[in-house]
Amino acid sequence: MSNKTGGSFQDTLNDWLVSIIIAVALAFVIRTFIFEPYMVEGTSMYPTLVNHERLIVNKLGYFFRDPARNEIIVFRYPKDERRDFIKRVIAVGGDTVEMRDGKVLVNGKQIEEPYTWKEDPKGINHSNYRKSVVPKGHVFVLGDNRNNSEDSRFADVDFVSLKLVKGKAAFAFWPLDHARMLP
């Protein structure tokens, strides 16, 4: 039976099905290889990122290069790869990293960290971390809120393998009044 435009109901149904299949396939490819939405859970990256803030993670960039120092990355938690963590890259493979009384040294030089949360009610962070060389193919990550961050200072996270890195936090889009590109 034909409709008034000359096409059949079956043709219309086929067109819709093809369109839906293409849309689902494109969404899968985009989410798997290019961009993925991510919601921040917790306060480990405060004040840079806040609890329940929503981000776009760029997954494509790390197909062509490794993460760089100061980039904020999303990675699968080494002890339970079903969970994702978000932290800042402090040192990359081959770098020497250590912490003395809360100060971070990379390759023997103290790094400036204007993004860290310094007014934590628990007090100033006096963390120490043994002098270590980051293995090739790994990164050393820390949260910006050091007193409330499970990061490379702890055995459960330790050095993060590049194989666990999902992508770079590129853009915060929610809440809308705080939308911005991330460093």
PDB file of C-alpha atoms in Angstrom:
ATOM      1  CA  MET A   1       0.000   0.000   0.000  1.00  0.00           C
ATOM      2  CA  SER A   2       1.467   3.370  -0.999  1.00  0.00           C
ATOM      3  CA  ASN A   3       1.196   6.650   0.789  1.00  0.00           C
ATOM      4  CA  LYS A   4       0.419   9.922  -1.007  1.00  0.00           C
ATOM      5  CA  THR A   5       4.102  10.719  -1.703  1.00  0.00           C
ATOM      6  CA  GLY A   6       4.568   7.519  -3.651  1.00  0.00           C
ATOM      7  CA  GLY A   7       6.684   5.585  -1.096  1.00  0.00           C
ATOM      8  CA  SER A   8       5.502   2.608   0.894  1.00  0.00           C
ATOM      9  CA  PHE A   9       5.232   2.239   4.629  1.00  0.00           C
ATOM     10  CA  GLN A  10       7.974  -0.411   4.369  1.00  0.00           C
ATOM     11  CA  ASP A  11      10.316   2.094   2.643  1.00  0.00           C
ATOM     12  CA  THR A  12       9.686   4.648   5.395  1.00  0.00           C
ATOM     13  CA  LEU A  13      10.302   2.039   8.094  1.00  0.00           C
ATOM     14  CA  ASN A  14      13.527   0.925   6.387  1.00  0.00           C
ATOM     15  CA  ASP A  15      14.726   4.535   6.158  1.00  0.00           C
ATOM     16  CA  TRP A  16      14.084   5.035   9.876  1.00  0.00           C
ATOM     17  CA  LEU A  17      15.847   1.810  10.810  1.00  0.00           C
ATOM     18  CA  VAL A  18      18.892   2.674   8.704  1.00  0.00           C
ATOM     19  CA  SER A  19      19.005   6.161  10.251  1.00  0.00           C
ATOM     20  CA  ILE A  20      18.781   4.748  13.787  1.00  0.00           C
ATOM     21  CA  ILE A  21      21.496   2.155  13.104  1.00  0.00           C
ATOM     22  CA  ILE A  22      23.807   4.823  11.663  1.00  0.00           C
ATOM     23  CA  ALA A  23      23.152   7.145  14.629  1.00  0.00           C
ATOM     24  CA  VAL A  24      23.873   4.384  17.162  1.00  0.00           C
ATOM     25  CA  ALA A  25      27.045   3.350  15.309  1.00  0.00           C
ATOM     26  CA  LEU A  26      28.269   6.976  15.161  1.00  0.00           C
ATOM     27  CA  ALA A  27      27.518   7.498  18.859  1.00  0.00           C
ATOM     28  CA  PHE A  28      29.462   4.315  19.684  1.00  0.00           C
ATOM     29  CA  VAL A  29      32.475   5.381  17.611  1.00  0.00           C
ATOM     30  CA  ILE A  30      32.461   8.926  19.016  1.00  0.00           C
ATOM     31  CA  ARG A  31      32.152   7.765  22.631  1.00  0.00           C
ATOM     32  CA  THR A  32      34.696   4.954  22.258  1.00  0.00           C
ATOM     33  CA  PHE A  33      37.424   6.754  20.307  1.00  0.00           C
ATOM     34  CA  ILE A  34      36.865  10.527  20.310  1.00  0.00           C
ATOM     35  CA  PHE A  35      34.919  12.106  23.207  1.00  0.00           C
ATOM     36  CA  GLU A  36      33.247  10.815  26.350  1.00  0.00           C
ATOM     37  CA  PRO A  37      31.183  12.628  28.960  1.00  0.00           C
ATOM     38  CA  TYR A  38      32.457  12.303  32.530  1.00  0.00           C
ATOM     39  CA  MET A  39      31.037  13.370  35.885  1.00  0.00           C
ATOM     40  CA  VAL A  40      33.409  14.402  38.674  1.00  0.00           C
ATOM     41  CA  GLU A  41      32.701  12.474  41.857  1.00  0.00           C
ATOM     42  CA  GLY A  42      34.219  13.818  45.044  1.00  0.00           C
ATOM     43  CA  THR A  43      36.480  16.722  45.930  1.00  0.00           C
ATOM     44  CA  SER A  44      39.959  15.417  45.077  1.00  0.00           C
ATOM     45  CA  MET A  45      40.367  17.946  42.251  1.00  0.00           C
ATOM     46  CA  TYR A  46      38.942  20.928  44.146  1.00  0.00           C
ATOM     47  CA  PRO A  47      39.187  23.875  43.479  1.00  0.00           C
ATOM     48  CA  THR A  48      39.842  23.152  39.778  1.00  0.00           C
ATOM     49  CA  LEU A  49      36.876  20.777  39.498  1.00  0.00           C
ATOM     50  CA  VAL A  50      33.927  20.371  41.836  1.00  0.00           C
ATOM     51  CA  ASN A  51      31.755  17.432  42.824  1.00  0.00           C
ATOM     52  CA  HIS A  52      29.148  16.546  40.146  1.00  0.00           C
ATOM     53  CA  GLU A  53      30.680  18.854  37.554  1.00  0.00           C
ATOM     54  CA  ARG A  54      30.326  17.364  34.070  1.00  0.00           C
ATOM     55  CA  LEU A  55      33.175  17.263  31.570  1.00  0.00           C
ATOM     56  CA  ILE A  56      34.025  16.192  28.070  1.00  0.00           C
ATOM     57  CA  VAL A  57      37.052  13.892  27.944  1.00  0.00           C
ATOM     58  CA  ASN A  58      39.094  14.023  24.731  1.00  0.00           C
ATOM     59  CA  LYS A  59      40.120  10.446  23.971  1.00  0.00           C
ATOM     60  CA  LEU A  60      41.495  11.056  20.481  1.00  0.00           C
ATOM     61  CA  GLY A  61      44.524  13.162  21.438  1.00  0.00           C
ATOM     62  CA  TYR A  62      46.314  10.379  23.294  1.00  0.00           C
ATOM     63  CA  PHE A  63      46.256   8.169  20.215  1.00  0.00           C
ATOM     64  CA  PHE A  64      48.918  10.538  18.840  1.00  0.00           C
ATOM     65  CA  ARG A  65      50.868  11.545  21.956  1.00  0.00           C
ATOM     66  CA  ASP A  66      51.254  10.715  25.635  1.00  0.00           C
ATOM     67  CA  PRO A  67      49.844  12.835  28.464  1.00  0.00           C
ATOM     68  CA  ALA A  68      51.946  15.856  29.423  1.00  0.00           C
ATOM     69  CA  ARG A  69      52.694  17.419  32.798  1.00  0.00           C
ATOM     70  CA  ASN A  70      49.832  19.516  34.248  1.00  0.00           C
ATOM     71  CA  GLU A  71      47.160  17.907  32.077  1.00  0.00           C
ATOM     72  CA  ILE A  72      44.088  16.625  33.865  1.00  0.00           C
ATOM     73  CA  ILE A  73      43.425  13.033  32.851  1.00  0.00           C
ATOM     74  CA  VAL A  74      40.746  10.415  33.370  1.00  0.00           C
ATOM     75  CA  PHE A  75      42.047   6.894  33.903  1.00  0.00           C
ATOM     76  CA  ARG A  76      40.786   3.517  35.003  1.00  0.00           C
ATOM     77  CA  TYR A  77      41.549   2.843  38.667  1.00  0.00           C
ATOM     78  CA  PRO A  78      44.323   0.201  38.701  1.00  0.00           C
ATOM     79  CA  LYS A  79      42.729  -1.907  41.483  1.00  0.00           C
ATOM     80  CA  ASP A  80      39.240  -1.909  39.899  1.00  0.00           C
ATOM     81  CA  GLU A  81      39.219  -0.967  36.227  1.00  0.00           C
ATOM     82  CA  ARG A  82      35.437  -0.503  36.266  1.00  0.00           C
ATOM     83  CA  ARG A  83      36.020   2.749  38.189  1.00  0.00           C
ATOM     84  CA  ASP A  84      37.412   5.932  36.669  1.00  0.00           C
ATOM     85  CA  PHE A  85      39.590   8.481  38.475  1.00  0.00           C
ATOM     86  CA  ILE A  86      40.459  12.032  37.479  1.00  0.00           C
ATOM     87  CA  LYS A  87      43.792  13.582  38.508  1.00  0.00           C
ATOM     88  CA  ARG A  88      46.523  15.958  37.323  1.00  0.00           C
ATOM     89  CA  VAL A  89      49.689  14.618  35.669  1.00  0.00           C
ATOM     90  CA  ILE A  90      52.663  15.785  37.735  1.00  0.00           C
ATOM     91  CA  ALA A  91      55.461  13.707  36.192  1.00  0.00           C
ATOM     92  CA  VAL A  92      55.848  11.495  33.115  1.00  0.00           C
ATOM     93  CA  GLY A  93      57.969   8.452  32.281  1.00  0.00           C
ATOM     94  CA  GLY A  94      61.657   9.061  33.016  1.00  0.00           C
ATOM     95  CA  ASP A  95      61.029  11.956  35.437  1.00  0.00           C
ATOM     96  CA  THR A  96      62.215  11.830  39.038  1.00  0.00           C
ATOM     97  CA  VAL A  97      59.512  12.863  41.488  1.00  0.00           C
ATOM     98  CA  GLU A  98      59.460  13.372  45.239  1.00  0.00           C
ATOM     99  CA  MET A  99      57.525  15.307  47.870  1.00  0.00           C
ATOM    100  CA  ARG A 100      59.070  16.968  50.893  1.00  0.00           C
ATOM    101  CA  ASP A 101      56.812  18.593  53.462  1.00  0.00           C
ATOM    102  CA  GLY A 102      54.066  18.981  50.849  1.00  0.00           C
ATOM    103  CA  LYS A 103      56.327  20.512  48.196  1.00  0.00           C
ATOM    104  CA  VAL A 104      56.552  18.583  44.922  1.00  0.00           C
ATOM    105  CA  LEU A 105      59.909  18.260  43.173  1.00  0.00           C
ATOM    106  CA  VAL A 106      60.157  17.022  39.606  1.00  0.00           C
ATOM    107  CA  ASN A 107      63.649  16.345  38.334  1.00  0.00           C
ATOM    108  CA  GLY A 108      65.037  18.045  41.442  1.00  0.00           C
ATOM    109  CA  LYS A 109      63.126  21.314  40.986  1.00  0.00           C
ATOM    110  CA  GLN A 110      60.142  22.413  43.023  1.00  0.00           C
ATOM    111  CA  ILE A 111      57.137  22.936  40.758  1.00  0.00           C
ATOM    112  CA  GLU A 112      54.698  25.822  41.085  1.00  0.00           C
ATOM    113  CA  GLU A 113      51.196  24.591  41.816  1.00  0.00           C
ATOM    114  CA  PRO A 114      48.756  27.525  41.832  1.00  0.00           C
ATOM    115  CA  TYR A 115      45.860  25.101  41.290  1.00  0.00           C
ATOM    116  CA  THR A 116      46.182  23.249  44.630  1.00  0.00           C
ATOM    117  CA  TRP A 117      43.714  23.742  47.452  1.00  0.00           C
ATOM    118  CA  LYS A 118      45.650  25.546  50.144  1.00  0.00           C
ATOM    119  CA  GLU A 119      42.847  26.510  52.515  1.00  0.00           C
ATOM    120  CA  ASP A 120      41.850  22.994  53.482  1.00  0.00           C
ATOM    121  CA  PRO A 121      40.233  23.023  56.944  1.00  0.00           C
ATOM    122  CA  LYS A 122      42.288  19.930  57.817  1.00  0.00           C
ATOM    123  CA  GLY A 123      45.393  22.059  57.582  1.00  0.00           C
ATOM    124  CA  ILE A 124      48.307  22.462  55.235  1.00  0.00           C
ATOM    125  CA  ASN A 125      49.425  19.331  53.430  1.00  0.00           C
ATOM    126  CA  HIS A 126      52.761  18.098  54.736  1.00  0.00           C
ATOM    127  CA  SER A 127      52.929  14.960  52.589  1.00  0.00           C
ATOM    128  CA  ASN A 128      56.193  13.275  51.838  1.00  0.00           C
ATOM    129  CA  TYR A 129      56.844  10.867  49.001  1.00  0.00           C
ATOM    130  CA  ARG A 130      60.056   8.932  48.452  1.00  0.00           C
ATOM    131  CA  LYS A 131      62.268  10.016  45.576  1.00  0.00           C
ATOM    132  CA  SER A 132      61.272   7.776  42.641  1.00  0.00           C
ATOM    133  CA  VAL A 133      61.715   7.548  38.910  1.00  0.00           C
ATOM    134  CA  VAL A 134      58.472   7.299  36.953  1.00  0.00           C
ATOM    135  CA  PRO A 135      58.717   4.182  34.762  1.00  0.00           C
ATOM    136  CA  LYS A 136      58.454   4.602  31.003  1.00  0.00           C
ATOM    137  CA  GLY A 137      54.865   4.129  29.886  1.00  0.00           C
ATOM    138  CA  HIS A 138      53.505   5.534  33.165  1.00  0.00           C
ATOM    139  CA  VAL A 139      52.573   8.868  34.763  1.00  0.00           C
ATOM    140  CA  PHE A 140      52.585  10.145  38.343  1.00  0.00           C
ATOM    141  CA  VAL A 141      49.284  11.843  39.223  1.00  0.00           C
ATOM    142  CA  LEU A 142      48.063  13.935  42.147  1.00  0.00           C
ATOM    143  CA  GLY A 143      44.730  15.503  43.041  1.00  0.00           C
ATOM    144  CA  ASP A 144      44.591  19.275  43.444  1.00  0.00           C
ATOM    145  CA  ASN A 145      43.056  18.814  46.908  1.00  0.00           C
ATOM    146  CA  ARG A 146      45.964  16.839  48.355  1.00  0.00           C
ATOM    147  CA  ASN A 147      44.375  16.189  51.758  1.00  0.00           C
ATOM    148  CA  ASN A 148      41.435  14.483  50.071  1.00  0.00           C
ATOM    149  CA  SER A 149      42.923  12.612  47.122  1.00  0.00           C
ATOM    150  CA  GLU A 150      43.712   8.980  46.450  1.00  0.00           C
ATOM    151  CA  ASP A 151      46.534   9.358  43.966  1.00  0.00           C
ATOM    152  CA  SER A 152      50.044   8.175  43.041  1.00  0.00           C
ATOM    153  CA  ARG A 153      51.270   8.681  46.604  1.00  0.00           C
ATOM    154  CA  PHE A 154      49.353   5.551  47.577  1.00  0.00           C
ATOM    155  CA  ALA A 155      50.009   1.930  46.639  1.00  0.00           C
ATOM    156  CA  ASP A 156      46.499   1.375  45.232  1.00  0.00           C
ATOM    157  CA  VAL A 157      47.126   3.965  42.510  1.00  0.00           C
ATOM    158  CA  ASP A 158      50.935   4.269  42.366  1.00  0.00           C
ATOM    159  CA  PHE A 159      52.304   5.077  38.905  1.00  0.00           C
ATOM    160  CA  VAL A 160      49.468   4.966  36.361  1.00  0.00           C
ATOM    161  CA  SER A 161      50.097   2.930  33.228  1.00  0.00           C
ATOM    162  CA  LEU A 162      49.362   4.786  30.002  1.00  0.00           C
ATOM    163  CA  LYS A 163      47.266   1.746  29.052  1.00  0.00           C
ATOM    164  CA  LEU A 164      44.778   2.805  31.757  1.00  0.00           C
ATOM    165  CA  VAL A 165      44.509   6.432  30.581  1.00  0.00           C
ATOM    166  CA  LYS A 166      41.169   7.111  28.904  1.00  0.00           C
ATOM    167  CA  GLY A 167      41.764  10.717  27.881  1.00  0.00           C
ATOM    168  CA  LYS A 168      42.305  14.349  28.762  1.00  0.00           C
ATOM    169  CA  ALA A 169      39.659  16.405  30.547  1.00  0.00           C
ATOM    170  CA  ALA A 170      39.075  19.043  27.888  1.00  0.00           C
ATOM    171  CA  PHE A 171      35.902  20.977  28.622  1.00  0.00           C
ATOM    172  CA  ALA A 172      33.616  21.497  31.620  1.00  0.00           C
ATOM    173  CA  PHE A 173      30.062  21.928  30.374  1.00  0.00           C
ATOM    174  CA  TRP A 174      27.847  21.602  33.443  1.00  0.00           C
ATOM    175  CA  PRO A 175      26.734  23.582  35.302  1.00  0.00           C
ATOM    176  CA  LEU A 176      26.359  25.937  32.363  1.00  0.00           C
ATOM    177  CA  ASP A 177      27.402  29.037  34.305  1.00  0.00           C
ATOM    178  CA  HIS A 178      30.800  27.385  34.924  1.00  0.00           C
ATOM    179  CA  ALA A 179      31.381  26.079  31.383  1.00  0.00           C
ATOM    180  CA  ARG A 180      35.027  26.479  30.360  1.00  0.00           C
ATOM    181  CA  MET A 181      37.969  24.911  28.576  1.00  0.00           C
ATOM    182  CA  LEU A 182      40.300  23.076  30.945  1.00  0.00           C
ATOM    183  CA  PRO A 183      44.069  23.632  30.970  1.00  0.00           C
TER     184      PRO A 183
END
